[in-house]
Coordinates of C-alpha atoms in Angstrom, one line a residue:
X11 CA 42.1 -159.6 72.2
X12 CA 44.3 -157.8 74.8
X13 CA 45.8 -154.4 74.5
X14 CA 49.1 -155.8 73.5
X15 CA 47.5 -157.7 70.6
X16 CA 45.7 -154.6 69.2
X17 CA 47.2 -153.1 66.1
X18 CA 46.8 -149.5 65.1
X19 CA 44.9 -150.5 62.0
X20 CA 42.2 -152.2 64.1
X21 CA 41.3 -148.8 65.7
X22 CA 40.6 -147.2 62.3
X23 CA 36.9 -147.6 61.3
X24 CA 36.3 -149.7 58.2
X25 CA 34.4 -148.2 55.3
X26 CA 31.5 -150.1 53.9
X27 CA 32.3 -152.2 50.8
X28 CA 29.9 -150.2 48.6
X29 CA 31.4 -146.8 49.7
X30 CA 32.1 -144.4 46.7
X31 CA 33.5 -141.0 47.3
X32 CA 31.7 -138.1 45.5
X33 CA 33.0 -137.6 42.1
X34 CA 33.4 -134.0 40.7
X35 CA 30.3 -134.6 38.5
X36 CA 28.1 -135.6 41.4
X37 CA 29.3 -132.5 43.4
X38 CA 28.4 -130.2 40.5
X39 CA 25.0 -132.0 40.3
X40 CA 24.3 -131.4 44.0
X41 CA 25.3 -127.8 43.8
X42 CA 23.1 -127.3 40.7
X43 CA 20.1 -129.0 42.4
X44 CA 20.4 -127.0 45.6
X45 CA 20.8 -123.7 43.8
X46 CA 17.8 -124.5 41.5
X47 CA 15.7 -125.4 44.6
X48 CA 16.7 -122.1 46.2
X49 CA 15.8 -120.1 43.1
X50 CA 12.5 -121.8 42.8
X51 CA 11.7 -120.9 46.4
X52 CA 12.5 -117.3 45.7
X53 CA 10.2 -117.3 42.6
X54 CA 7.4 -118.8 44.6
X55 CA 7.8 -116.2 47.4
X56 CA 7.8 -113.3 44.9
X57 CA 4.7 -114.7 43.2
X58 CA 2.9 -115.1 46.5
X59 CA 3.7 -111.6 47.5
X60 CA 2.5 -110.3 44.1
X61 CA -0.7 -112.3 44.3
X62 CA -1.5 -110.9 47.8
X63 CA -0.8 -107.3 46.6
X64 CA -2.9 -107.7 43.4
X65 CA -5.7 -109.5 45.2
X66 CA -6.0 -106.7 47.8
X67 CA -6.2 -103.9 45.2
X68 CA -7.5 -105.2 41.9
X69 CA -7.2 -102.0 39.8
X70 CA -4.3 -100.0 38.6
X71 CA -5.6 -97.2 40.8
X72 CA -5.7 -99.6 43.7
X73 CA -2.2 -100.9 43.1
X74 CA -0.9 -97.3 43.0
X75 CA -2.7 -96.3 46.2
X76 CA -1.7 -99.5 48.0
X77 CA 2.0 -98.7 47.3
X78 CA 1.6 -95.0 48.1
X79 CA -0.8 -95.3 51.0
X80 CA -4.1 -93.5 51.7
X81 CA -2.6 -90.0 51.4
X82 CA -2.3 -90.4 47.6
X83 CA -5.9 -91.6 47.4
X84 CA -7.0 -88.6 49.4
X85 CA -4.8 -86.3 47.3
X86 CA -6.4 -87.7 44.1
X87 CA -9.9 -87.0 45.5
X88 CA -9.0 -83.5 46.6
X89 CA -7.3 -82.7 43.3
X90 CA -10.4 -84.0 41.4
X91 CA -12.7 -81.9 43.6
X92 CA -10.6 -78.8 43.2
X93 CA -11.1 -79.2 39.4
X94 CA -14.8 -79.0 39.9
X95 CA -15.8 -82.7 40.3
X96 CA -18.2 -83.7 43.0
X97 CA -18.3 -86.9 45.0
X98 CA -20.6 -88.6 42.6
X99 CA -18.4 -87.7 39.6
X100 CA -15.2 -88.9 41.4
X101 CA -16.9 -92.2 42.4
X102 CA -18.1 -92.6 38.8
X103 CA -14.5 -92.0 37.6
X104 CA -13.3 -94.8 39.9
X105 CA -16.1 -97.1 38.7
X106 CA -15.3 -96.4 35.0
X107 CA -11.6 -96.8 35.3
X108 CA -11.3 -98.9 38.4
X109 CA -14.1 -101.4 38.6
X110 CA -14.5 -103.1 42.0
X111 CA -11.1 -102.2 43.3
X112 CA -12.5 -98.9 44.4
X113 CA -14.5 -100.6 47.1
X114 CA -11.5 -102.2 48.8
X115 CA -9.8 -98.7 48.7
X116 CA -12.9 -97.1 50.2
X117 CA -12.9 -99.7 53.0
X118 CA -9.3 -99.0 53.9
X119 CA -9.0 -95.2 53.3
X120 CA -12.6 -94.0 53.5
X121 CA -15.2 -93.3 50.8
X122 CA -15.0 -90.3 48.5
X123 CA -17.8 -88.6 50.5
X124 CA -16.0 -89.2 53.8
X125 CA -12.8 -87.6 52.4
X126 CA -14.7 -84.6 51.0
X127 CA -16.6 -84.1 54.3
X128 CA -13.3 -83.6 56.1
X129 CA -12.3 -80.7 53.8
X130 CA -13.1 -77.3 55.4

């Protein structure tokens, strides 16, 4: 076929015979599927972050101190000490109310005895 024999319609690519344009219903379905997938990823991310936070500090005291930092933990110990509680009583308070979470706080922020030793 020479250039003179070429028709403009020969230059346009042909669509496959089974080609179907997207119907409005299929477009809505795709949008719904993509948004549902995105929302699921957000939920998974939030659950993973929550699981990490709860796993690091297993008690309600631990969660509070993890969010507020060690200064709140130290303030709690100093406040309890100023009310007449010694290191053993404060540790017992953590054991009664906090269970094993106290140990992870102690590793991060220091034991009750360490905190009280720093007080002049």
